[in-house]
Short mmCIF file of C-alpha atoms in Angstrom, two decimals:
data_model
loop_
_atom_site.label_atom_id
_atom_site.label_comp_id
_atom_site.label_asym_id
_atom_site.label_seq_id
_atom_site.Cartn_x
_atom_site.Cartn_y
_atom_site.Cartn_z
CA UNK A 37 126.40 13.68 -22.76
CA UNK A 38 125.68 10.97 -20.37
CA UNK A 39 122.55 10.76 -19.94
CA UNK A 40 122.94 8.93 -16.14
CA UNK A 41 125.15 11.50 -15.18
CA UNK A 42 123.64 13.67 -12.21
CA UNK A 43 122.64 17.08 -12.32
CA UNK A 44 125.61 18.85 -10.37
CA UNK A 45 128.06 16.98 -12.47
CA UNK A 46 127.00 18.51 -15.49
CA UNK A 47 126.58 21.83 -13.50
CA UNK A 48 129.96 22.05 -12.49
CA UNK A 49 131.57 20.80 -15.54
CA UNK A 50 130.34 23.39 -17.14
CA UNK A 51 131.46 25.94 -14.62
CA UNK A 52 134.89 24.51 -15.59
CA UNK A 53 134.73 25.23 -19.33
CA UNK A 54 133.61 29.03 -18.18
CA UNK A 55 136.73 29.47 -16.00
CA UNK A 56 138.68 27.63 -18.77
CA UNK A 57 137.94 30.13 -21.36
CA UNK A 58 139.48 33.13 -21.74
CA UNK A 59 137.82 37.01 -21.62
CA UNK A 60 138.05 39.99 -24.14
CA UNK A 61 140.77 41.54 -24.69
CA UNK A 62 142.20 38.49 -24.37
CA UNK A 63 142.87 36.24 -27.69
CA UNK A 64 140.52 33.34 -28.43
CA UNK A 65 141.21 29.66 -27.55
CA UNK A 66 140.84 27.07 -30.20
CA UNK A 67 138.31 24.40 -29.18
CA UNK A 68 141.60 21.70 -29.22
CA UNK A 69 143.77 23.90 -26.78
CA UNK A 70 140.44 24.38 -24.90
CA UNK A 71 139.72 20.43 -24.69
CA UNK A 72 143.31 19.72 -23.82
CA UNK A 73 143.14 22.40 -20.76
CA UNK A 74 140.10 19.88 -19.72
CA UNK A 75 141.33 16.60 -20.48
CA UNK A 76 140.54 15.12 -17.16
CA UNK A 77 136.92 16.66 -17.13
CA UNK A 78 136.12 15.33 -20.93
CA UNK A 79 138.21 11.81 -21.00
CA UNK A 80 135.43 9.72 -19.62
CA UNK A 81 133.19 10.89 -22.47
CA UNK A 82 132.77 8.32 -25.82
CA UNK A 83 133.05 11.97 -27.93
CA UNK A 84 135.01 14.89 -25.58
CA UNK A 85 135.03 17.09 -28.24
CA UNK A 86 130.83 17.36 -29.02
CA UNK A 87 130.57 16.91 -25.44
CA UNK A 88 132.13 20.04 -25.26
CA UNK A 89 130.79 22.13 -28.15
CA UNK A 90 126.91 21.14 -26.16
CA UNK A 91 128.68 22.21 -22.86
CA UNK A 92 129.78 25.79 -24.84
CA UNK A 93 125.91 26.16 -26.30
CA UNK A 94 125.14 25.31 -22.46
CA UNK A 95 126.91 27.61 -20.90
CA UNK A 96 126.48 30.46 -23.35
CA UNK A 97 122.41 30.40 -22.76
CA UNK A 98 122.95 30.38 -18.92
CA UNK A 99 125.35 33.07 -18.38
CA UNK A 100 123.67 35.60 -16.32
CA UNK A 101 125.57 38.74 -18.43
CA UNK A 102 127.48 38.72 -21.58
CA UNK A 103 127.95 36.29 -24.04
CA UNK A 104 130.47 33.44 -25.80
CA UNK A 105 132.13 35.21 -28.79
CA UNK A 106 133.11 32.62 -31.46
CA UNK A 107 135.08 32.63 -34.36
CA UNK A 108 133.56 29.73 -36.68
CA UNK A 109 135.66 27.18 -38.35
CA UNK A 110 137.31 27.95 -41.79
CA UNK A 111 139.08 25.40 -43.49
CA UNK A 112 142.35 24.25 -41.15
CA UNK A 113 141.16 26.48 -39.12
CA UNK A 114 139.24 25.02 -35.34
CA UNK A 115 136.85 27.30 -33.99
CA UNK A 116 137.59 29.57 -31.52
CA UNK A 117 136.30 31.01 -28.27
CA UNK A 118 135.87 33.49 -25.62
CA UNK A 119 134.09 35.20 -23.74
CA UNK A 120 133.00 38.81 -23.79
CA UNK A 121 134.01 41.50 -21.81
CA UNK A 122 130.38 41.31 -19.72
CA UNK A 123 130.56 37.88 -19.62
CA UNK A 124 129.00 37.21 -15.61
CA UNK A 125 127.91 33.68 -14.43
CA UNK A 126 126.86 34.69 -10.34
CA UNK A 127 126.56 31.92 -8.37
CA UNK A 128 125.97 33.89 -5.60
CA UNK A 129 122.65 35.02 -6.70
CA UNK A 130 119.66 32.76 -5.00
CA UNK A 131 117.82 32.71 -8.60
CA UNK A 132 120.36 29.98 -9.96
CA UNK A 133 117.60 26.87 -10.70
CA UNK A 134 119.02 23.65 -10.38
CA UNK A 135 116.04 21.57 -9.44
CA UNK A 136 113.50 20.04 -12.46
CA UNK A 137 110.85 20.71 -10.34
CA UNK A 138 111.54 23.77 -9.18
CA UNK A 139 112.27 24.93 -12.84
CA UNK A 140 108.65 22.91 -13.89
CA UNK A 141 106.99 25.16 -10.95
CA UNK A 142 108.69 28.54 -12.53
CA UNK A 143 107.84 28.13 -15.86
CA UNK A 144 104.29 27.09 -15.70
CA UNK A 145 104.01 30.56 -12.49
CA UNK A 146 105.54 32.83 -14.77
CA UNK A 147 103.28 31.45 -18.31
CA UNK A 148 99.78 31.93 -15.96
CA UNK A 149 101.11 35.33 -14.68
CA UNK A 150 102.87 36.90 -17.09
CA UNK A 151 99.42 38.68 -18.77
CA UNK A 152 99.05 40.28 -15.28
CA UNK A 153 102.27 41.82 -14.47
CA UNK A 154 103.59 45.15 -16.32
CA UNK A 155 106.03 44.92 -19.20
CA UNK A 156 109.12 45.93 -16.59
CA UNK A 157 107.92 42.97 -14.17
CA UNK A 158 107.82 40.56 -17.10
CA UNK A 159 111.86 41.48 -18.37
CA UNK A 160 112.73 40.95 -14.38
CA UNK A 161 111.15 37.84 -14.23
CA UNK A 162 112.95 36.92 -17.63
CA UNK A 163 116.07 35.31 -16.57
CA UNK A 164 114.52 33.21 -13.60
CA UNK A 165 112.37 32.07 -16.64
CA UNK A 166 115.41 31.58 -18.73
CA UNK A 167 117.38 29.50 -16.38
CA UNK A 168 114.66 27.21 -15.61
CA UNK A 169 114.03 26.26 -19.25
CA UNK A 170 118.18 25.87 -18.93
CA UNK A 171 117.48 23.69 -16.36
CA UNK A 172 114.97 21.48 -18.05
CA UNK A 173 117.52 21.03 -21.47
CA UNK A 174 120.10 19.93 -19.25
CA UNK A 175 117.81 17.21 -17.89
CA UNK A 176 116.27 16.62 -20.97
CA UNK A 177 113.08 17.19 -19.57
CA UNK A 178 111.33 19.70 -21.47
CA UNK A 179 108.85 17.39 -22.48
CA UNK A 180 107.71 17.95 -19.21
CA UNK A 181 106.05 21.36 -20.36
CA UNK A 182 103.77 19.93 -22.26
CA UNK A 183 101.76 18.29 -19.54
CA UNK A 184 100.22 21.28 -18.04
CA UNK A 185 98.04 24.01 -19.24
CA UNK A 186 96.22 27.08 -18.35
CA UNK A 187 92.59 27.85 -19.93
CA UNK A 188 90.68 30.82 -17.71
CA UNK A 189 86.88 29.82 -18.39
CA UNK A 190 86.62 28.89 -21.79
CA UNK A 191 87.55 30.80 -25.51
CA UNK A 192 85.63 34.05 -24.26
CA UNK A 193 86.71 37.38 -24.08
CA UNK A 194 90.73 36.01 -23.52
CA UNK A 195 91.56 40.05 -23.88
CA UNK A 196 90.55 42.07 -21.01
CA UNK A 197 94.32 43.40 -20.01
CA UNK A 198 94.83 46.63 -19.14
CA UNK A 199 97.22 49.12 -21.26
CA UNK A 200 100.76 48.75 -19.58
CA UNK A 201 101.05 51.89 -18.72
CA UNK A 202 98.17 51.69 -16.27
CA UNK A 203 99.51 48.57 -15.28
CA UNK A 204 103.07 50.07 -14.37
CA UNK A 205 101.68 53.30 -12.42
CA UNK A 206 99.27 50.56 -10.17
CA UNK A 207 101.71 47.88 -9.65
CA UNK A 208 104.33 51.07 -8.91
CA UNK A 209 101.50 52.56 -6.49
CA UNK A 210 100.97 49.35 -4.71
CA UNK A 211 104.74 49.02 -3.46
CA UNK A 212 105.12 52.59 -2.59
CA UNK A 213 103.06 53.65 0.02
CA UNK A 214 103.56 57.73 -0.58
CA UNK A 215 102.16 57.43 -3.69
CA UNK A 216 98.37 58.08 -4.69
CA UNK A 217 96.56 58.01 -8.31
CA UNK A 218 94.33 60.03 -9.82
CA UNK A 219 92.22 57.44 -12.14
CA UNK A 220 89.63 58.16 -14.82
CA UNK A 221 87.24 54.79 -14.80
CA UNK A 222 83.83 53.68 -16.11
CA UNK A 223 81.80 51.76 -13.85
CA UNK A 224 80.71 47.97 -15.11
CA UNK A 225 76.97 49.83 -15.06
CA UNK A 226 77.14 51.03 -18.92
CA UNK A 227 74.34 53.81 -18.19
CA UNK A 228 76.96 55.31 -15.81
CA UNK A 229 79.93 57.50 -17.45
CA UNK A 230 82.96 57.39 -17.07
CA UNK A 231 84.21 59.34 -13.51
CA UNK A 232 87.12 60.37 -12.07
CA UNK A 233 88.56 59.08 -8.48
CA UNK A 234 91.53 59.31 -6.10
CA UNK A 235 92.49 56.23 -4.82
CA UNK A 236 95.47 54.34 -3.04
CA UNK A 237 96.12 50.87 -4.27
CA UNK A 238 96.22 48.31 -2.22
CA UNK A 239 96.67 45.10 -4.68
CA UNK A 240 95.28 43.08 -7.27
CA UNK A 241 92.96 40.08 -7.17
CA UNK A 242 92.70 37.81 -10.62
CA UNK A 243 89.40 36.13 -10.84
CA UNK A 244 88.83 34.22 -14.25
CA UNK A 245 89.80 36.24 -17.05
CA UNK A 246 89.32 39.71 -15.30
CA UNK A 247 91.68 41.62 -12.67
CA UNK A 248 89.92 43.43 -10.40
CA UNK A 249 91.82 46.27 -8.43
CA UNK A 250 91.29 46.44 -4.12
CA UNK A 251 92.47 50.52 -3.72
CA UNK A 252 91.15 52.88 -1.03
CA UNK A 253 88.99 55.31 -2.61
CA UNK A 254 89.48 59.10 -1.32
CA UNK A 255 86.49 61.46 -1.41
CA UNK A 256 86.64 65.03 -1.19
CA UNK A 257 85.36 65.26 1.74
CA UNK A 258 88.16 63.27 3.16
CA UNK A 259 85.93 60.13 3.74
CA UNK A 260 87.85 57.16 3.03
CA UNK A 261 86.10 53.73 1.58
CA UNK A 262 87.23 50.05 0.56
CA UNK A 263 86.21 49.91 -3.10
CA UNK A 264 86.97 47.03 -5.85
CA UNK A 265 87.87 48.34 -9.95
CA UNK A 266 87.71 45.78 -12.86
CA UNK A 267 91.18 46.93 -13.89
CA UNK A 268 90.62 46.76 -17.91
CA UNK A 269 88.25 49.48 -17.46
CA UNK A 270 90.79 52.10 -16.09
CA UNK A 271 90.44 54.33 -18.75
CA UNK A 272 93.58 56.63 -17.50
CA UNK A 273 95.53 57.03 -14.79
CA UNK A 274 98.13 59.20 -12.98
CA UNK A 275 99.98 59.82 -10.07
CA UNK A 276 99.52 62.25 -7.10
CA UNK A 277 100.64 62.98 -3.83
CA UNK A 278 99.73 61.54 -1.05
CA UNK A 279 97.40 63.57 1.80
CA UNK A 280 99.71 63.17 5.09
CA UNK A 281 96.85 64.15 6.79
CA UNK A 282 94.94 61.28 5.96
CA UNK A 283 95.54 57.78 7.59
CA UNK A 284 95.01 54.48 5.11
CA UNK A 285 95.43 51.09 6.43
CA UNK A 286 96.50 48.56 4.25
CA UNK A 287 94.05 45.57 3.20
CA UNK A 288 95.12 41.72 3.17
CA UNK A 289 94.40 40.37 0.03
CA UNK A 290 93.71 37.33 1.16
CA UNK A 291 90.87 38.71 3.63
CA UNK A 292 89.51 41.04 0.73
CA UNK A 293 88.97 37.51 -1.18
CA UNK A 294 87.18 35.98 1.94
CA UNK A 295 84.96 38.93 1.80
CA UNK A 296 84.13 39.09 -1.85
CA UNK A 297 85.60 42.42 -2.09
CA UNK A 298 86.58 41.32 -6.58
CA UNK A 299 83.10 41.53 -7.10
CA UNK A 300 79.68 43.01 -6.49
CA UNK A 301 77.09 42.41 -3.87
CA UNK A 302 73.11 42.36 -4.93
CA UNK A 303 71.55 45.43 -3.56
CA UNK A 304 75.19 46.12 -2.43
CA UNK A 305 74.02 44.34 0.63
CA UNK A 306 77.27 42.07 2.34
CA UNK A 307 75.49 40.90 5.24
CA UNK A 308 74.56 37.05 5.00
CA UNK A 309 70.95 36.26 3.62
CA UNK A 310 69.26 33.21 4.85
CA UNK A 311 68.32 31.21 0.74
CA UNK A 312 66.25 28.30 0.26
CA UNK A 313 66.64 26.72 -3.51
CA UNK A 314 64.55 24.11 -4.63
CA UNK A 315 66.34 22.20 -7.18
CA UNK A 316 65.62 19.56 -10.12
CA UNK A 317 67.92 16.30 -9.30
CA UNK A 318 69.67 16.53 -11.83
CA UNK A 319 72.09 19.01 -10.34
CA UNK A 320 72.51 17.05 -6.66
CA UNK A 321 75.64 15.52 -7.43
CA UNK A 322 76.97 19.34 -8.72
CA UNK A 323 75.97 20.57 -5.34
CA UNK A 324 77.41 17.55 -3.11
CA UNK A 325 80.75 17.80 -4.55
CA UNK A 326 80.58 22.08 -5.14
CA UNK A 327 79.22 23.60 -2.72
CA UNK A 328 77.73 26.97 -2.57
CA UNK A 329 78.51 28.28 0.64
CA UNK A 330 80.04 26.46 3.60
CA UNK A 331 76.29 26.65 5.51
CA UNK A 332 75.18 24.61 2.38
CA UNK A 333 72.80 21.99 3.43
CA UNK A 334 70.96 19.66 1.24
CA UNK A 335 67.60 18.58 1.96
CA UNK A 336 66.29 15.20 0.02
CA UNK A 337 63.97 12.23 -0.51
CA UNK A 338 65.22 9.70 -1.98
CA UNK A 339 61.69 8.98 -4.08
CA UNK A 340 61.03 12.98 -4.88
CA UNK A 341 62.62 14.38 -8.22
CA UNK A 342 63.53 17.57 -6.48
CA UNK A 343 65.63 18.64 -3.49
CA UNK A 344 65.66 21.86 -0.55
CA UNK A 345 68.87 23.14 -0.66
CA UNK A 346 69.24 26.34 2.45
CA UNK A 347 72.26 28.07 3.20
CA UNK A 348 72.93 31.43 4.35
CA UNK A 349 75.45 33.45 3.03
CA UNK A 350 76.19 37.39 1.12
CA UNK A 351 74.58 37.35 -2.34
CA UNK A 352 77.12 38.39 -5.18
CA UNK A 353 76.33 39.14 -8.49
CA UNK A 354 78.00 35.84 -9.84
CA UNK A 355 75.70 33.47 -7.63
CA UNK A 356 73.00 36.04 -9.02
CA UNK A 357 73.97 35.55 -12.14
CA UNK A 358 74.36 31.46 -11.48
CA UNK A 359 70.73 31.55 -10.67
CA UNK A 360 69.40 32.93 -13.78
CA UNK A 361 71.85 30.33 -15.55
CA UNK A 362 70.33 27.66 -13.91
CA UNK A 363 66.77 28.49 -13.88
CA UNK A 364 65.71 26.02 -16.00
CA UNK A 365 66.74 23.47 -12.58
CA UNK A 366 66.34 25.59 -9.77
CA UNK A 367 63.49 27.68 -8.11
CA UNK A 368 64.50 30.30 -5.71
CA UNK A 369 61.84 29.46 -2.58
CA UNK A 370 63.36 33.20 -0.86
CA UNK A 371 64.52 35.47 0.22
CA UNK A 372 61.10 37.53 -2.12
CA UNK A 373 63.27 39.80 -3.59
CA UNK A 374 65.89 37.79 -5.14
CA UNK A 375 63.22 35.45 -6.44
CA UNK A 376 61.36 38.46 -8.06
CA UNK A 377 64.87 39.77 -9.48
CA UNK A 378 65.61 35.70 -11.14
CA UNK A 379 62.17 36.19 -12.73
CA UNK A 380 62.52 38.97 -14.01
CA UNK A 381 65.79 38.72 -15.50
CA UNK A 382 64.17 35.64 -16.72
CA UNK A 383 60.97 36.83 -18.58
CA UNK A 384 63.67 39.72 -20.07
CA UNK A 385 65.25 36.99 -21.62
CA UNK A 386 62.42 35.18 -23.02
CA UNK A 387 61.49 38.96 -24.60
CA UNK A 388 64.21 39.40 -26.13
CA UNK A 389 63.73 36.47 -27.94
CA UNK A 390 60.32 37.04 -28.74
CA UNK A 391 58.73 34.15 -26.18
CA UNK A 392 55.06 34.87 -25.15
CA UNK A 393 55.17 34.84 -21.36
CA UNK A 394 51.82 33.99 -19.67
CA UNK A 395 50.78 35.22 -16.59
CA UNK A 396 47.28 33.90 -16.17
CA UNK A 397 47.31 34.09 -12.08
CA UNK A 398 45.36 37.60 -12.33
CA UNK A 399 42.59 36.04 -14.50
CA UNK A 400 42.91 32.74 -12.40
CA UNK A 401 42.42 34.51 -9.08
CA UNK A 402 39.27 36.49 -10.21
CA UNK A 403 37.92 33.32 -11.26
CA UNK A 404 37.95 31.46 -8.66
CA UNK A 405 36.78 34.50 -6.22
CA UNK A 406 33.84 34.55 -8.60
CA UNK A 407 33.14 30.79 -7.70
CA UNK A 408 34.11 30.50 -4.31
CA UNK A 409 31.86 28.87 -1.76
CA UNK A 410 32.97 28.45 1.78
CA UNK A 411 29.74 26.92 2.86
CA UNK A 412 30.63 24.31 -0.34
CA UNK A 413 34.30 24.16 0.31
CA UNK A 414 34.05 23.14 4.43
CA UNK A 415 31.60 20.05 2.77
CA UNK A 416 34.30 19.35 0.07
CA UNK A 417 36.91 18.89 3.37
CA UNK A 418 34.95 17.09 5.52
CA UNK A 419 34.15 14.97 2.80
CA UNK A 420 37.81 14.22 1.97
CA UNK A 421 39.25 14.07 5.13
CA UNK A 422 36.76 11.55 5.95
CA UNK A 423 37.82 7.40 5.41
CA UNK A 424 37.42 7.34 1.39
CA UNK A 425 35.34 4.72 0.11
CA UNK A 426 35.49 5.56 -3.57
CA UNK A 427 38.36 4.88 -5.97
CA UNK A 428 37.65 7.95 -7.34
CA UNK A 429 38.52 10.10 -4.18
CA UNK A 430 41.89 11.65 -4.20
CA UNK A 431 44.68 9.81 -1.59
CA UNK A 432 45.56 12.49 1.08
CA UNK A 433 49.04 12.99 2.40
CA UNK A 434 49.36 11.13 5.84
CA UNK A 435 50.13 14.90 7.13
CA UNK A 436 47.33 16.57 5.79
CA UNK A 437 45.20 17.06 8.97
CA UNK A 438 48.26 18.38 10.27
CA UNK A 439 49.07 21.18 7.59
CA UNK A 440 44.96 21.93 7.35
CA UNK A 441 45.38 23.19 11.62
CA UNK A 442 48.84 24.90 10.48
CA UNK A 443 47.20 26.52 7.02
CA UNK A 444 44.24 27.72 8.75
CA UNK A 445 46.15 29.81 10.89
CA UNK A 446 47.62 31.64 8.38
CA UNK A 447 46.67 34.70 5.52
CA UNK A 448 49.00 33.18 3.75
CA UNK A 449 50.93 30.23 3.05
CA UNK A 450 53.79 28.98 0.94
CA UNK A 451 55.09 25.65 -0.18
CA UNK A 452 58.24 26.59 1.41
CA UNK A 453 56.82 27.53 4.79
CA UNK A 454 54.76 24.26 5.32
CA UNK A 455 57.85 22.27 4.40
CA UNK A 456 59.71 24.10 7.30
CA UNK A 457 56.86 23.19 9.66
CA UNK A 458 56.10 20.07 8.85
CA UNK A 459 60.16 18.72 8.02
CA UNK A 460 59.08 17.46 5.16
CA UNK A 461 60.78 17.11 1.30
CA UNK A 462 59.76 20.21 -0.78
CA UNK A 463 57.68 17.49 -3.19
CA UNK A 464 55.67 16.17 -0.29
CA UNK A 465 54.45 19.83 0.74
CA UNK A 466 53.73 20.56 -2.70
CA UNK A 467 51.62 17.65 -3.31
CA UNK A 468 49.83 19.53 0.02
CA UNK A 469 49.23 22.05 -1.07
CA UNK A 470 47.93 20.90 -4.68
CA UNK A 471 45.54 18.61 -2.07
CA UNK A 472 44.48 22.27 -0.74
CA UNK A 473 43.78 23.94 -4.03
CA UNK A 474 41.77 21.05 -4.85
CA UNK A 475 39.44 21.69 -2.46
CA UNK A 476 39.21 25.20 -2.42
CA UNK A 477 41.13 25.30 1.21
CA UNK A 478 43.42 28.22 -0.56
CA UNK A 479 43.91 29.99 -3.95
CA UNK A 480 46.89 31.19 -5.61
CA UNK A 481 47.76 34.91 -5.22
CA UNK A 482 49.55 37.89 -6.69
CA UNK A 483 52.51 37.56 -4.97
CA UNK A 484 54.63 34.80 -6.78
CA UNK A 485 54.79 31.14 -4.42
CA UNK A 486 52.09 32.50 -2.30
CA UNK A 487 48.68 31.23 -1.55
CA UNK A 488 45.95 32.70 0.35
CA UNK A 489 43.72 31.21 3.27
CA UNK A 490 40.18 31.08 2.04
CA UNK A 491 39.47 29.31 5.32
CA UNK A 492 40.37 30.45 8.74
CA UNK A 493 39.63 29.31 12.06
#
């Protein structure tokens, strides 16, 4: 084969040898009489007759029904050829693939989706499949397949398909809109059992390794609601008929992304939450180039080793569960409760693996209550806020006065809320508030980031 020679010259040589050869019933054609009939096609080849017997392998893997029946060579005897009674090659059909790219773009579709469709979707999808590996042996380009690859978040759990047959009743479901199922399904909460639901599907979002199923869920009081299953943990499922009487709109996939709708909210609260994150360096790069929300905005001084990242936004389980993965680099300043729930999921850790978590604040507190002097602790201020003389006399932020008249206004105070008044780095308000500690201005509390005012105005 000449490997200069275009595309649609090998296509429609080959179309030749197909309306050369002759069907069942009829007798076979040796492959001499059958280069002869094509003498003009094959002369300007160096070898017509291998060019051919490619051409025959060619055509046989690309015929859309049916098959070339060959009689192998004996002795004297050529081989011979024909094609069988089914023998179809439709170029009417839209699905014939003649571009490399087009075939590349096919291939590598149908290898990433082919775990999500049902068994009947996969043998449909076949012969596009089929003819646009054809495709890339006729270019020789099949190298080409080796450049790309799919890997959904590492070597972890790579099973979590559901059984076909659930597959083939939802993806059925989805395209007919008269048809309801009646689905037995265990929650992701494994203290929950396993319960039973009428739903109408709507369609399927893939998110790493897991499908997650968008379907109206139908109570029996007639109450309709949007509601996301992890498809893998359908344990059964069957059809029933629709209710005419009840009216289900149909959900954009695209929007149910843009809403979160393939996973869980925290609190199963959607409504945006304003966050504030203080986080180690080390990850401000990460959070330039990834953001976490499109209201992401970074807060940082160049000579601090920390940053004040705020943004406000829904809080889903997988930035939940981000948190707790990257504790070890980030505080959560608020909202309270999600800090409370990241420390808590972090001191069940350390349990389980037998850490000693101290708590000493309690003991702390009582202490210095015990201790306190106000009468002592206005002298200790005056003192320091006073020009120091002595080497020995601690350096005070250049916005201290400014943060005592703001503290002393206050029950209580956190590093995070004298940043925000004073527009300062998160570093620079700590280092205040260490200043304020030292001299007995406030004391650390119960509640976790808070300080209380030990002197008011």
């Amino acid at each position: 084969m000449n490997a200069k020679e275009s595309f649609v010259s090998q296509f429609f040589r080959i179309l030749n040898v197909f309306q050369a050869l002759p069907k069942s019933p009829n007798h076979h054609i040796s492959i001499e009489d059958l280069l002869e009939s094509l003498k003009t096609t094959y002369e300007p080849f160096h070898a017509p007759r291998k060019t051919l017997q490619r051409d025959l392998k060619t055509l046989n893997e690309i015929l859309h029904r049916g098959h070339i029946d060959q009689v192998v060579a004996s002795g004297r005897r050529s081989a011979c050829y024909r094609l069988s009674p089914d023998a179809q090659l439709n170029l009417n059909k839209q699905n014939i693939i003649q571009d490399e790219f087009q075939s590349l773009a096919t291939i590598h579709s149908y290898n990433f989706l082919k775990p999500y469709f049902p068994e009947s979707w996969q043998k449909t999808l076949s012969q596009q499949f089929e003819q646009a590996q054809n495709t890339l042996e006729l270019k020789n380009k099949n190298v080409w397949l080796t450049k790309f690859g799919f890997a959904l978040d590492g070597a972890f759990q790579t099973h979590l398909n559901p059984k076909n047959e659930i597959k083939e009743l939802i993806f059925k479901c989805i395209h007919q809109d008269n048809t309801w199922l009646e689905i037995l399904y265990h929650p992701e909460a494994l203290e929950r059992e396993a319960t039973r639901y009428t739903i109408k599907p709507h369609g399927v979002i893939v998110r790493g390794r897991k499908q997650y199923l968008i379907a109206t869920k139908i109570n029996y009081n007639r109450k309709i609601q949007i509601r996301t299953f992890t498809m893998h943990r359908i344990l059964h499922a069957e059809p029933t008929p629709e209710s005419l009487s009840i009216d289900i709109q149909d959900v954009d996939m695209q929007k149910a992304i843009e809403q979160y709708e393939f996973e869980g909210f925290y609190n199963d609260d959607n409504q945006p939450k304003e966050i504030q994150l203080n986080c180690s360096n080390v990850l401000l790069s990460e959070l330039k180039f990834s953001e976490i929300h499109p209201s992401q905005q970074i807060w940082s001084d160049d000579a601090d080793t920390y940053f004040t990242l705020t943004a406000e936004m829904p809080i889903t389980q997988s930035f939940l569960e981000w948190l707790v993965q990257k504790a070890q680099w980030i505080e959560v300043e608020y909202p309270e409760d999600l800090r409370e729930e990241v420390k808590n999921r972090i001191i069940e850790m350390a349990q389980n693996y037998a850490l000693e978590v101290i708590d000493d604040d309690i003991e702390w507190q009582e202490d210095v209550e015990e201790n306190f002097d106000e009468e002592s602790a206005i002298q200790t201020l005056e003192s320091i806020l006073a020009e120091p003389e002595d080497d020995n006399v601690i350096t005070l932020h250049d916005l201290f006065p400014q943060a005592v008249e703001f503290v002393s206004e206050k029950e209580m105070i956190s590093t995070a809320e004298l940043q925000r008044k004073l527009m300062i780095s998160y570093n620079s308000a700590a280092k205040i508030i260490d200043q304020l500690l030292h001299v007995d201005f406030i004391q650390k509390s119960e509640s976790a980031g808070k300080y209380s005012v030990l002197i008011k105005k």
